[in-house]
CSV table of C-alpha atoms in Angstrom, one decimal:
chain,number,residue,atom,x,y,z
A,243,UNK,CA,-11.4,34.2,2.6
A,244,UNK,CA,-10.1,34.8,6.0
A,245,UNK,CA,-10.9,32.0,8.4
A,246,UNK,CA,-10.2,33.5,11.9
A,247,UNK,CA,-9.7,30.8,14.5
A,248,UNK,CA,-7.4,32.8,16.8
A,249,UNK,CA,-10.0,33.3,19.6
A,250,UNK,CA,-11.1,29.7,19.4
A,251,UNK,CA,-7.6,28.2,19.1
A,252,UNK,CA,-6.6,28.1,22.7
A,253,UNK,CA,-9.8,26.5,23.9
A,254,UNK,CA,-10.2,23.9,21.2
A,255,UNK,CA,-6.5,22.9,21.2
A,256,UNK,CA,-6.3,22.5,25.0
A,257,UNK,CA,-9.5,20.5,25.2
A,258,UNK,CA,-8.7,18.2,22.4
A,259,UNK,CA,-5.1,17.7,23.2
A,260,UNK,CA,-4.1,14.4,24.8
A,261,UNK,CA,-1.1,16.2,26.4
A,262,UNK,CA,-3.0,19.2,27.6
A,263,UNK,CA,-1.2,19.5,30.9
A,264,UNK,CA,2.2,19.4,29.4
A,265,UNK,CA,1.0,21.8,26.7
A,266,UNK,CA,-0.2,24.2,29.4
A,267,UNK,CA,3.1,24.0,31.2
A,268,UNK,CA,4.9,24.9,28.0
A,269,UNK,CA,2.6,27.9,27.4
A,270,UNK,CA,3.3,29.3,30.8
A,271,UNK,CA,7.0,28.9,30.3
A,272,UNK,CA,6.7,30.7,26.9
A,273,UNK,CA,7.9,27.6,25.0
A,274,UNK,CA,5.2,25.5,23.3
A,275,UNK,CA,7.8,22.9,22.5
A,276,UNK,CA,9.1,22.5,26.0
A,277,UNK,CA,9.7,19.1,27.5
A,278,UNK,CA,6.5,17.0,28.1
A,279,UNK,CA,7.4,14.7,31.0
A,280,UNK,CA,4.4,12.4,30.6
A,281,UNK,CA,5.0,11.6,27.0
A,282,UNK,CA,7.2,9.0,25.1
A,283,UNK,CA,10.8,9.0,24.1
A,284,UNK,CA,12.4,9.9,20.7
A,285,UNK,CA,13.1,6.2,20.1
A,286,UNK,CA,9.4,5.5,20.3
A,287,UNK,CA,8.7,8.3,17.8
A,288,UNK,CA,11.3,6.8,15.5
A,289,UNK,CA,9.7,3.4,15.6
A,290,UNK,CA,6.2,4.8,15.0
A,291,UNK,CA,7.4,6.7,11.8
A,292,UNK,CA,9.4,3.7,10.4
A,293,UNK,CA,6.6,1.3,11.1
A,294,UNK,CA,4.2,3.4,9.0
A,295,UNK,CA,6.5,4.5,6.3
A,296,UNK,CA,8.6,1.4,5.6
A,297,UNK,CA,5.6,-0.7,4.5
A,298,UNK,CA,5.1,-3.5,2.0
A,299,UNK,CA,6.0,-1.0,-0.8
A,300,UNK,CA,9.5,-1.9,0.0
A,301,UNK,CA,9.2,-5.1,-1.9
A,302,UNK,CA,8.0,-3.2,-5.1
A,303,UNK,CA,11.2,-1.1,-5.5
A,304,UNK,CA,13.2,-3.7,-7.6
A,305,UNK,CA,10.3,-3.6,-10.1
A,306,UNK,CA,10.5,0.2,-10.1
A,307,UNK,CA,14.2,0.0,-11.0
A,308,UNK,CA,13.4,-2.6,-13.7
A,309,UNK,CA,10.9,-0.1,-15.1
A,310,UNK,CA,13.0,3.1,-14.9
A,311,UNK,CA,16.7,1.9,-14.7
A,312,UNK,CA,19.4,2.9,-12.2
A,313,UNK,CA,18.2,6.5,-12.2
A,314,UNK,CA,15.5,5.2,-9.8
A,315,UNK,CA,18.1,5.1,-6.9
A,316,UNK,CA,18.6,8.8,-7.4
A,317,UNK,CA,14.9,9.5,-7.4
A,318,UNK,CA,14.6,7.4,-4.2
A,319,UNK,CA,17.2,9.5,-2.4
A,320,UNK,CA,15.6,12.7,-3.7
A,321,UNK,CA,12.2,11.7,-2.5
A,322,UNK,CA,13.7,11.1,0.9
A,323,UNK,CA,15.1,14.6,1.2
A,324,UNK,CA,11.8,16.1,-0.1
A,325,UNK,CA,9.7,14.2,2.5
A,326,UNK,CA,12.1,15.2,5.4
A,327,UNK,CA,11.8,18.8,4.3
A,328,UNK,CA,8.0,19.0,3.9
A,329,UNK,CA,7.5,17.0,7.2
A,330,UNK,CA,9.5,19.7,9.0
A,331,UNK,CA,7.5,22.5,7.4
A,332,UNK,CA,4.3,20.8,8.4
A,333,UNK,CA,5.3,20.6,12.1
A,334,UNK,CA,6.3,24.3,11.9
A,335,UNK,CA,2.8,25.1,10.8
A,336,UNK,CA,1.5,23.7,14.1
A,337,UNK,CA,3.2,26.5,16.0
A,338,UNK,CA,2.8,29.3,13.4
A,339,UNK,CA,1.1,31.8,15.7
A,340,UNK,CA,3.5,31.4,18.7
A,341,UNK,CA,0.6,31.2,21.2
A,342,UNK,CA,-1.0,27.7,20.8
A,343,UNK,CA,-0.3,24.4,19.1
A,344,UNK,CA,-2.7,23.6,16.2
A,345,UNK,CA,-4.1,20.2,17.0
A,346,UNK,CA,-4.1,18.4,13.6
A,347,UNK,CA,-3.3,18.5,9.9
A,348,UNK,CA,-7.0,19.3,9.3
A,349,UNK,CA,-6.8,22.4,11.5
A,350,UNK,CA,-3.7,23.5,9.8
A,351,UNK,CA,-5.7,23.5,6.5
A,352,UNK,CA,-8.5,25.4,8.2
A,353,UNK,CA,-6.1,28.1,9.6
A,354,UNK,CA,-4.4,28.4,6.2
A,355,UNK,CA,-7.4,28.3,3.7
A,356,UNK,CA,-10.6,28.1,5.8
A,357,UNK,CA,-13.2,25.5,5.3
A,358,UNK,CA,-11.9,24.7,1.8
A,359,UNK,CA,-8.5,23.9,3.2
A,360,UNK,CA,-9.9,21.9,6.0
A,361,UNK,CA,-12.2,19.9,3.7
A,362,UNK,CA,-9.3,19.1,1.3
A,363,UNK,CA,-7.1,17.8,4.1
A,364,UNK,CA,-10.0,15.7,5.5
A,365,UNK,CA,-10.7,14.1,2.1
A,366,UNK,CA,-7.1,13.2,1.3
A,367,UNK,CA,-6.1,12.3,4.9
A,368,UNK,CA,-9.2,10.0,5.5
A,369,UNK,CA,-8.7,8.2,2.1
A,370,UNK,CA,-5.1,7.4,3.0
A,371,UNK,CA,-5.4,6.7,6.7
A,372,UNK,CA,-8.4,4.4,6.3
A,373,UNK,CA,-7.5,3.1,2.8
A,374,UNK,CA,-4.1,1.8,3.8
A,375,UNK,CA,-5.3,-0.3,6.7
A,376,UNK,CA,-8.0,-1.7,4.4
A,377,UNK,CA,-5.2,-2.8,2.0
A,378,UNK,CA,-3.3,-4.2,4.9
A,379,UNK,CA,-6.2,-6.5,5.8
A,380,UNK,CA,-6.8,-7.5,2.2
A,381,UNK,CA,-3.1,-8.4,1.9
A,382,UNK,CA,-3.0,-10.3,5.2
A,383,UNK,CA,-6.2,-12.2,4.6
A,384,UNK,CA,-5.0,-13.2,1.1
A,385,UNK,CA,-1.6,-14.3,2.3
A,386,UNK,CA,-2.9,-16.3,5.3
A,387,UNK,CA,-5.4,-18.0,2.9
A,388,UNK,CA,-2.5,-19.1,0.7
A,389,UNK,CA,-0.5,-20.3,3.6
A,390,UNK,CA,-3.4,-22.3,5.1
A,391,UNK,CA,-5.0,-23.6,1.9
A,392,UNK,CA,-3.9,-27.1,2.6
A,393,UNK,CA,-4.6,-27.3,6.3
A,394,UNK,CA,-7.8,-25.1,6.5
A,395,UNK,CA,-9.3,-25.2,3.0
A,396,UNK,CA,-12.8,-24.3,4.2
A,397,UNK,CA,-11.8,-20.9,5.6
A,398,UNK,CA,-12.2,-18.1,2.9
A,399,UNK,CA,-10.2,-15.0,2.5
A,400,UNK,CA,-13.0,-12.9,3.9
A,401,UNK,CA,-13.1,-15.0,7.1
A,402,UNK,CA,-9.4,-14.5,7.5
A,403,UNK,CA,-9.8,-10.8,7.0
A,404,UNK,CA,-12.3,-10.6,9.9
A,405,UNK,CA,-10.1,-12.8,12.1
A,406,UNK,CA,-7.2,-10.3,11.4
A,407,UNK,CA,-9.6,-7.4,12.3
A,408,UNK,CA,-10.4,-9.1,15.6
A,409,UNK,CA,-6.8,-9.6,16.4
A,410,UNK,CA,-5.9,-6.0,15.6
A,411,UNK,CA,-9.0,-4.7,17.6
A,412,UNK,CA,-7.4,-5.7,20.9
A,413,UNK,CA,-4.4,-3.3,20.8
A,414,UNK,CA,-6.4,-0.7,18.9
A,415,UNK,CA,-9.0,-0.5,21.6
A,416,UNK,CA,-6.8,-0.9,24.6
A,417,UNK,CA,-3.9,1.4,23.6
A,418,UNK,CA,-5.2,4.9,23.7
A,419,UNK,CA,-2.4,7.0,22.1
A,420,UNK,CA,0.6,6.5,19.9
A,421,UNK,CA,2.8,6.5,23.0
A,422,UNK,CA,1.3,3.1,23.9
A,423,UNK,CA,1.1,1.8,20.3
A,424,UNK,CA,4.8,2.4,19.9
A,425,UNK,CA,5.4,-1.0,21.4
A,426,UNK,CA,3.7,-2.6,18.4
A,427,UNK,CA,5.7,-0.3,16.1
A,428,UNK,CA,9.0,-1.8,17.5
A,429,UNK,CA,7.8,-5.3,16.6
A,430,UNK,CA,6.6,-4.0,13.2
A,431,UNK,CA,10.0,-2.5,12.5
A,432,UNK,CA,11.6,-5.8,13.5
A,433,UNK,CA,9.3,-7.7,11.1
A,434,UNK,CA,10.1,-5.3,8.3
A,435,UNK,CA,13.9,-5.8,9.0
A,436,UNK,CA,13.5,-9.6,8.8
A,437,UNK,CA,11.5,-9.3,5.6
A,438,UNK,CA,14.1,-7.0,4.1
A,439,UNK,CA,16.9,-9.4,5.2
A,440,UNK,CA,15.2,-12.4,3.6
A,441,UNK,CA,14.5,-10.6,0.3
A,442,UNK,CA,18.1,-9.3,0.1
A,443,UNK,CA,19.9,-12.5,1.1
A,444,UNK,CA,17.7,-14.6,-1.3
A,445,UNK,CA,18.4,-12.2,-4.1
A,446,UNK,CA,22.1,-12.4,-3.6
A,447,UNK,CA,22.1,-16.2,-3.3
A,448,UNK,CA,20.2,-16.4,-6.5
A,449,UNK,CA,22.5,-14.1,-8.4
A,450,UNK,CA,24.7,-16.9,-9.9
A,451,UNK,CA,21.5,-18.5,-11.4
A,452,UNK,CA,20.4,-15.4,-13.2
A,453,UNK,CA,20.0,-15.3,-17.0
A,454,UNK,CA,22.4,-12.8,-18.6
A,455,UNK,CA,20.8,-9.5,-19.5
A,456,UNK,CA,21.7,-5.8,-19.7
A,457,UNK,CA,20.8,-3.1,-17.2
A,458,UNK,CA,19.3,0.3,-18.1
A,459,UNK,CA,20.6,3.5,-16.7
A,460,UNK,CA,17.4,5.4,-17.6
A,461,UNK,CA,14.2,4.4,-19.4
A,462,UNK,CA,12.8,7.7,-20.4
A,463,UNK,CA,9.3,6.5,-21.4
A,464,UNK,CA,8.8,4.9,-17.9
A,465,UNK,CA,10.4,7.7,-15.9
A,466,UNK,CA,7.2,9.6,-15.0
A,467,UNK,CA,5.6,6.5,-13.6
A,468,UNK,CA,8.7,5.7,-11.6
A,469,UNK,CA,8.8,9.2,-10.2
A,470,UNK,CA,5.1,8.9,-9.2
A,471,UNK,CA,5.6,5.6,-7.5
A,472,UNK,CA,8.8,6.4,-5.6
A,473,UNK,CA,7.6,9.8,-4.5
A,474,UNK,CA,5.1,8.2,-2.1
A,475,UNK,CA,7.6,5.8,-0.6
A,476,UNK,CA,8.0,8.2,2.4
A,477,UNK,CA,4.5,9.0,3.1
A,478,UNK,CA,4.1,9.5,6.8
A,479,UNK,CA,2.6,13.0,7.0
A,480,UNK,CA,-0.8,11.5,8.1
A,481,UNK,CA,0.7,10.6,11.5
A,482,UNK,CA,3.5,13.1,12.1
A,483,UNK,CA,1.3,15.5,14.1
A,484,UNK,CA,0.3,12.7,16.6
A,485,UNK,CA,3.9,11.4,16.7
A,486,UNK,CA,5.2,14.8,17.6
A,487,UNK,CA,2.4,15.3,20.1
A,488,UNK,CA,3.4,12.1,21.9
A,489,UNK,CA,7.1,13.0,22.2
A,490,UNK,CA,8.6,14.0,25.5
A,491,UNK,CA,11.1,16.2,23.6
A,492,UNK,CA,9.2,17.7,20.7
A,493,UNK,CA,12.1,19.8,19.7
A,494,UNK,CA,13.9,16.6,18.6
A,495,UNK,CA,11.2,15.8,16.1
A,496,UNK,CA,13.2,17.1,13.1
A,497,UNK,CA,16.2,14.9,14.0
A,498,UNK,CA,14.0,11.9,14.6
A,499,UNK,CA,12.2,12.4,11.3
A,500,UNK,CA,15.5,12.7,9.4
A,501,UNK,CA,16.9,9.5,11.0
A,502,UNK,CA,13.7,7.6,10.4
A,503,UNK,CA,13.6,8.6,6.7
A,504,UNK,CA,17.2,7.7,6.2
A,505,UNK,CA,16.7,4.4,7.9
A,506,UNK,CA,13.7,3.7,5.5
A,507,UNK,CA,15.8,4.8,2.5
A,508,UNK,CA,18.5,2.3,3.6
A,509,UNK,CA,15.9,-0.5,3.8
A,510,UNK,CA,14.6,0.4,0.3
A,511,UNK,CA,18.1,0.5,-1.2
A,512,UNK,CA,19.1,-2.8,0.4
A,513,UNK,CA,16.1,-4.5,-1.2
A,514,UNK,CA,16.0,-2.6,-4.6
A,515,UNK,CA,19.7,-2.9,-5.7
A,516,UNK,CA,20.3,-6.7,-5.1
A,517,UNK,CA,16.8,-7.4,-6.5
A,518,UNK,CA,17.4,-5.5,-9.7
A,519,UNK,CA,21.0,-6.8,-10.0
A,520,UNK,CA,19.7,-10.4,-9.8
A,521,UNK,CA,16.5,-10.3,-11.8
A,522,UNK,CA,16.9,-7.2,-14.0
A,523,UNK,CA,14.1,-6.4,-16.3
A,524,UNK,CA,12.1,-9.5,-15.1
A,525,UNK,CA,11.9,-8.3,-11.5
A,526,UNK,CA,8.4,-8.6,-10.2
A,527,UNK,CA,6.3,-6.7,-7.7
A,528,UNK,CA,6.5,-7.8,-4.9
A,529,UNK,CA,10.1,-9.1,-5.3
A,530,UNK,CA,9.0,-12.2,-3.3
A,531,UNK,CA,7.4,-13.5,-6.6
A,532,UNK,CA,10.8,-13.6,-8.2
A,533,UNK,CA,12.5,-15.5,-5.4
A,534,UNK,CA,12.9,-19.2,-5.3
A,535,UNK,CA,10.0,-21.2,-3.7
A,536,UNK,CA,11.5,-22.3,-0.4
A,537,UNK,CA,11.3,-22.0,3.3
A,538,UNK,CA,12.8,-18.4,3.3
A,539,UNK,CA,10.0,-17.2,1.1
A,540,UNK,CA,7.4,-18.6,3.5
A,541,UNK,CA,9.3,-16.8,6.4
A,542,UNK,CA,9.1,-13.6,4.3
A,543,UNK,CA,5.4,-14.0,3.7
A,544,UNK,CA,4.9,-14.5,7.5
A,545,UNK,CA,6.8,-11.3,8.1
A,546,UNK,CA,4.6,-9.4,5.6
A,547,UNK,CA,1.6,-10.5,7.5
A,548,UNK,CA,3.2,-9.6,10.9
A,549,UNK,CA,4.2,-6.1,9.6
A,550,UNK,CA,0.8,-5.2,8.2
A,551,UNK,CA,-1.1,-6.3,11.3
A,552,UNK,CA,1.4,-4.4,13.6
A,553,UNK,CA,1.3,-1.2,11.4
A,554,UNK,CA,-2.4,-1.0,11.0
A,555,UNK,CA,-3.0,0.0,14.7
A,556,UNK,CA,-0.6,2.9,14.3
A,557,UNK,CA,-2.5,4.4,11.3
A,558,UNK,CA,-5.9,3.6,12.8
A,559,UNK,CA,-5.1,5.1,16.2
A,560,UNK,CA,-4.1,8.4,14.5
A,561,UNK,CA,-7.5,8.5,12.8
A,562,UNK,CA,-9.3,7.5,15.9
A,563,UNK,CA,-7.7,10.3,17.9
A,564,UNK,CA,-9.0,12.8,15.4
A,565,UNK,CA,-12.6,11.4,15.7
A,566,UNK,CA,-12.4,11.3,19.5
A,567,UNK,CA,-11.1,14.9,19.6
A,568,UNK,CA,-14.0,16.1,17.4
A,569,UNK,CA,-16.5,14.1,19.6
A,570,UNK,CA,-14.9,15.4,22.8
A,571,UNK,CA,-14.2,11.9,24.0
A,572,UNK,CA,-12.1,12.9,27.1
A,573,UNK,CA,-12.2,12.2,30.8
A,574,UNK,CA,-13.1,15.9,31.4
A,575,UNK,CA,-16.2,15.7,29.1
A,576,UNK,CA,-17.3,12.1,29.5
A,577,UNK,CA,-16.0,11.0,32.8
A,578,UNK,CA,-13.5,8.1,33.2
A,579,UNK,CA,-16.1,5.3,32.6
A,580,UNK,CA,-17.9,7.2,29.8
A,581,UNK,CA,-14.6,8.0,28.1
A,582,UNK,CA,-13.6,4.4,28.0
A,583,UNK,CA,-17.1,3.3,26.7
A,584,UNK,CA,-17.2,5.9,23.9
A,585,UNK,CA,-13.6,5.3,22.9
A,586,UNK,CA,-14.3,1.5,22.6
A,587,UNK,CA,-17.5,2.1,20.6
A,588,UNK,CA,-15.8,4.5,18.2
A,589,UNK,CA,-12.8,2.3,17.6
A,590,UNK,CA,-14.9,-0.9,17.1
A,591,UNK,CA,-17.0,1.1,14.7
A,592,UNK,CA,-13.9,2.1,12.7
A,593,UNK,CA,-12.7,-1.4,12.6
A,594,UNK,CA,-16.0,-2.6,11.4
A,595,UNK,CA,-16.0,-0.1,8.6
A,596,UNK,CA,-12.4,-1.0,7.6
A,597,UNK,CA,-13.2,-4.8,7.7
A,598,UNK,CA,-16.4,-4.3,5.7
A,599,UNK,CA,-14.7,-2.3,3.0
A,600,UNK,CA,-11.9,-4.9,2.8
A,601,UNK,CA,-14.4,-7.7,2.2
A,602,UNK,CA,-17.1,-6.0,0.1
A,603,UNK,CA,-15.7,-3.2,-2.1
A,604,UNK,CA,-14.7,-4.6,-5.6
A,605,UNK,CA,-11.4,-3.5,-7.0
A,606,UNK,CA,-10.6,-1.5,-3.9
A,607,UNK,CA,-6.9,-1.7,-4.5
A,608,UNK,CA,-7.3,0.2,-7.7
A,609,UNK,CA,-9.5,2.8,-6.1
A,610,UNK,CA,-6.9,3.2,-3.4
A,611,UNK,CA,-4.2,3.6,-6.0
A,612,UNK,CA,-6.1,6.5,-7.4
A,613,UNK,CA,-6.7,8.1,-4.0
A,614,UNK,CA,-3.2,7.3,-2.9
A,615,UNK,CA,-1.5,8.8,-6.0
A,616,UNK,CA,-3.6,11.9,-5.7
A,617,UNK,CA,-3.9,12.1,-1.9
A,618,UNK,CA,-0.4,11.0,-0.9
A,619,UNK,CA,1.4,13.4,-3.2
A,620,UNK,CA,-0.9,16.3,-2.1
A,621,UNK,CA,-0.5,15.5,1.6
A,622,UNK,CA,3.3,14.8,1.4
A,623,UNK,CA,4.5,17.5,-1.0
A,624,UNK,CA,2.0,20.0,-2.2
A,625,UNK,CA,-0.1,20.9,0.9
A,626,UNK,CA,2.8,21.4,3.5
A,627,UNK,CA,4.4,24.0,1.3
A,628,UNK,CA,1.2,25.7,0.4
A,629,UNK,CA,0.2,25.9,4.1
A,630,UNK,CA,3.6,27.1,5.2
A,631,UNK,CA,3.6,29.9,2.6
A,632,UNK,CA,0.1,31.0,3.7
A,633,UNK,CA,0.7,30.8,7.5
A,634,UNK,CA,4.3,31.8,7.9
A,635,UNK,CA,5.0,33.4,4.5
A,636,UNK,CA,7.2,32.6,1.5
A,637,UNK,CA,9.1,35.8,2.1
A,638,UNK,CA,10.8,34.2,5.2
A,639,UNK,CA,12.6,31.8,2.8
A,640,UNK,CA,15.9,32.5,1.0
A,641,UNK,CA,15.9,32.3,-2.7
A,642,UNK,CA,17.5,28.8,-2.9
A,643,UNK,CA,14.9,27.4,-0.5
A,644,UNK,CA,12.2,28.8,-2.7
A,645,UNK,CA,13.8,27.1,-5.7
A,646,UNK,CA,13.8,23.8,-3.7
A,647,UNK,CA,10.1,24.3,-2.9
A,648,UNK,CA,9.5,24.8,-6.6
A,649,UNK,CA,11.2,21.5,-7.4
A,650,UNK,CA,9.2,19.7,-4.7
A,651,UNK,CA,5.9,21.1,-6.0
A,652,UNK,CA,6.7,20.2,-9.6
A,653,UNK,CA,7.5,16.5,-8.6
A,654,UNK,CA,4.6,16.4,-6.3
A,655,UNK,CA,2.1,17.6,-8.9
A,656,UNK,CA,3.8,15.3,-11.5
A,657,UNK,CA,3.2,12.3,-9.2
A,658,UNK,CA,-0.4,13.3,-8.7
A,659,UNK,CA,-1.1,13.5,-12.5
A,660,UNK,CA,0.9,10.5,-13.7
A,661,UNK,CA,-0.1,8.3,-10.7
A,662,UNK,CA,-3.8,9.2,-11.1
A,663,UNK,CA,-3.7,8.5,-14.9
A,664,UNK,CA,-2.2,5.0,-14.3
A,665,UNK,CA,-4.8,4.2,-11.5
A,666,UNK,CA,-7.7,5.4,-13.8
A,667,UNK,CA,-6.4,3.1,-16.6
A,668,UNK,CA,-6.2,0.2,-14.1
A,669,UNK,CA,-9.8,0.9,-12.9
A,670,UNK,CA,-11.0,0.9,-16.5
A,671,UNK,CA,-9.3,-2.4,-17.1
A,672,UNK,CA,-10.8,-3.9,-14.0
A,673,UNK,CA,-14.4,-2.9,-14.9
A,674,UNK,CA,-14.2,-3.7,-18.6
A,675,UNK,CA,-12.1,-6.9,-18.5
A,676,UNK,CA,-12.5,-8.0,-14.9
A,677,UNK,CA,-10.0,-10.1,-13.0
A,678,UNK,CA,-9.3,-13.7,-12.7
């Protein structure tokens, strides 16, 4: 079914775009990716990507190696290259017609496969970009509750979740785009670096105390699960469009993305290898559970809380920008005062929904694992290639690039299937056996 948006494209993109003046200047110069003077630097884009991608999953990688063996390091590096490649393809799809910039991932889906494509992206995109902040708030509320159990025993986990929501609401409401939120991303990356440093150093220090054991090169029976888990360690596609939109030099996006993914891979490797070397098959997820109970572990816990509270506004701002674009929440449509009021109400509403889900939905982490395994693999690997082939054409690729696309699709679909099966089993366990 042909979904012709060509005539509407110029009007809708220009009205919805937060960088419409820069975009118009680029159109008149014949270069849609020309310099946008009012936007942020490449360094800010780097921090936005790293803050979203290098999340708390970092601490689960030693456990992945324990499950699959040293082959997991190879899978990790392979996942990095695949995510860089599909991220570049996705951004190319934004400029596929040479006349306008498509505004969002959802519109890319609409241009490629009509309403079905748009609906599929909306479903997966929303489940990830709302679900991950929900998990962030659940994690932060639980960890703060553990830290303050002795000093504030009367405050429940749910109350701490709402306190965290109130804290995050301040930058979420006041900072309009990812250009402003990038300041939080810098602190989030710093918190992640400290967390990685603590986990790595403590693993190395504890190495002499380890119980002798043997390491596995590859554990075939667990390999599909390891592939599914590691394939989503570089999932930033949900924010790439808005990161590129907020860049002064959008032509530098490919380079920024590559550097950000390599930095994330370095963080993952620095945690995974010492953790597996020290704790071997007994490595837990998160690796902090395997570390000695000391001050360093408390510091690491505080860094986890800091990271998730600083990363949440990045993801939620990306989602809010989509809602505001659809609702025409701009100064041109609503006036300066009206735009501020509507933006505040929309973002407080989003925060209320996220906080409510974090407090009320049972076994939400297992539901999110199902949506994440299915949604992340589709958004990161499968959809960018499918959209590129439809909008730009597979015939533009050389044979070896088509072979590479085939490998990415197979691994992406494998991650969907295996990850979804594991999540369904976990849900069945939760509902039939409950939790402590």
